[in-house]
mmCIF file of C-alpha atoms in Angstrom:
data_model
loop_
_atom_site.group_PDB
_atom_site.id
_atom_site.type_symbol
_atom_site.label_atom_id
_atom_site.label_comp_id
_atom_site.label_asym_id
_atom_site.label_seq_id
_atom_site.Cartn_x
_atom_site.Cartn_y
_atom_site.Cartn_z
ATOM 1 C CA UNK A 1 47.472 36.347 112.799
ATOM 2 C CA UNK A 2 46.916 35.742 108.908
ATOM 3 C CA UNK A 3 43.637 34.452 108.270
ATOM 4 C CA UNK A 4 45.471 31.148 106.354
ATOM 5 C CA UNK A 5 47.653 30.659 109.900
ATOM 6 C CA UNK A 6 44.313 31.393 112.028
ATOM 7 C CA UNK A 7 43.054 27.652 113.634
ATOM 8 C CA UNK A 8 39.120 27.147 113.946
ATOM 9 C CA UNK A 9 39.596 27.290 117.525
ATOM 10 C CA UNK A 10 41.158 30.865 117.524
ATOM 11 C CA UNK A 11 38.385 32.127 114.459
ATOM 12 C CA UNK A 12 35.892 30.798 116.671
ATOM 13 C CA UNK A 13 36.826 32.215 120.178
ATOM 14 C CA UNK A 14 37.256 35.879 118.075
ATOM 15 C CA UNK A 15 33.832 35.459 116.759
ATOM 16 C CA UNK A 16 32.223 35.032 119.879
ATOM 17 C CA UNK A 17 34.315 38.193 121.453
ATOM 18 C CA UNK A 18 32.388 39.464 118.503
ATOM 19 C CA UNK A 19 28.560 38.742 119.042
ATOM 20 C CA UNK A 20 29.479 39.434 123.176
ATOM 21 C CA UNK A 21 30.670 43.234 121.275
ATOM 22 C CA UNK A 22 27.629 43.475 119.349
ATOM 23 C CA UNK A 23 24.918 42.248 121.983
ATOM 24 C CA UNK A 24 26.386 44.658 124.508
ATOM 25 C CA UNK A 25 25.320 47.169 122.218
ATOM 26 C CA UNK A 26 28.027 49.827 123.936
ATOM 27 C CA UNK A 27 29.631 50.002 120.145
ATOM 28 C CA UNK A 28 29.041 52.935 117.680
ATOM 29 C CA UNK A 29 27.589 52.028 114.108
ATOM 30 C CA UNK A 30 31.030 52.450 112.555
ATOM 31 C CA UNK A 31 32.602 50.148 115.051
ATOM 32 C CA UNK A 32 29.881 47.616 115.142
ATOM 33 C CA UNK A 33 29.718 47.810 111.209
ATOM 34 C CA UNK A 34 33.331 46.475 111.197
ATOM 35 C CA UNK A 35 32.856 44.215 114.059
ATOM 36 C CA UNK A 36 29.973 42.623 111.944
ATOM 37 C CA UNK A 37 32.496 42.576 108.881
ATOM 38 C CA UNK A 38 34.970 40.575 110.843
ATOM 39 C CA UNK A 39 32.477 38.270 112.176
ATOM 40 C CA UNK A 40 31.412 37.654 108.541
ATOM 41 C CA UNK A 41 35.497 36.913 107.645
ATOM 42 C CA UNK A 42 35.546 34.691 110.348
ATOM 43 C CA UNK A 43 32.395 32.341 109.859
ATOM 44 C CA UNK A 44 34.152 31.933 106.369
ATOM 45 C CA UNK A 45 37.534 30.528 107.775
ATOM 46 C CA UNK A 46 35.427 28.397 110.204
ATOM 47 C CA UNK A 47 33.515 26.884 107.290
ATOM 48 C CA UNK A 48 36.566 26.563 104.939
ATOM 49 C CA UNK A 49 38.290 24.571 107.838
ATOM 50 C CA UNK A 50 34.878 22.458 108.672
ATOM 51 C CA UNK A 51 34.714 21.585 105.085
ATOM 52 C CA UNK A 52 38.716 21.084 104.623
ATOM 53 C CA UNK A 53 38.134 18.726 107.970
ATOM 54 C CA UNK A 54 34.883 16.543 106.411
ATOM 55 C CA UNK A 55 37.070 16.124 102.849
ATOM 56 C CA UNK A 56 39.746 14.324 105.835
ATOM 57 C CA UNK A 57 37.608 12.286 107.722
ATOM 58 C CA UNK A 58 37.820 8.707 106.054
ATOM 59 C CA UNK A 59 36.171 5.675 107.452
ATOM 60 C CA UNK A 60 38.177 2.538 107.019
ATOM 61 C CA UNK A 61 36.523 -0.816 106.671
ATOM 62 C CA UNK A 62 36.984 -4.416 106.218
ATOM 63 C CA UNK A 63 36.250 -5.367 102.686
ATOM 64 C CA UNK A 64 34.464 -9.151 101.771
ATOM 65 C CA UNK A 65 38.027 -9.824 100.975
ATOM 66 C CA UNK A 66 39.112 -8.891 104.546
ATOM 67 C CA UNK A 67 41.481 -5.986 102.748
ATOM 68 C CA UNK A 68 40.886 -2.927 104.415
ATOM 69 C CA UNK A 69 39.255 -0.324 101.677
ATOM 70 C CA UNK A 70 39.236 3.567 102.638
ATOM 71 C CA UNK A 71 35.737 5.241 102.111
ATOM 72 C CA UNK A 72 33.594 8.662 102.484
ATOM 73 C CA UNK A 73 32.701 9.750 105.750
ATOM 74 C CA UNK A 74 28.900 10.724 105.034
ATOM 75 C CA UNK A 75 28.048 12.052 108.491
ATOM 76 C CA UNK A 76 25.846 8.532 109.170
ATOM 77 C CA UNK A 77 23.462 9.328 106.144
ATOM 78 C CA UNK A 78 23.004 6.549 103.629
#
């Protein structure tokens, strides 16, 4: 799967394949090098789409004016 057509829920379910690899310890250096290297491809994706997902999340909200006005999600900090 191209990493563009891979969902978070796919990245993340390889990644932890990954660290179950690497904690079992049963991989050479070579192999566990690359492992690692994926890994480190795939907490990228997961943050790209994290971030991509935050920029989407919009709150809406009655205005004074009882219009409803689109704003930031900030996560619930002021």
């Amino acid at each position: 799967m191209a990493e563009k057509e891979m969902t978070f829920e796919a990245a993340m379910a390889r990644l932890e394949e990954i660290v179950r690899a690497l904690e079992g310890g049963s991989a050479g250096l070579d192999q566990s090098l690359g492992l690692f290297e994926e890994g480190i491809t795939l907490v990228k994706i997961c943050n790209a789409k994290l971030e991509g997902a935050e920029q989407k999340v919009k709150l809406l909200a009655a205005g004074e004016d009882g219009k409803l006005t689109e704003t930031e999600f900030n996560g619930g900090k002021q």
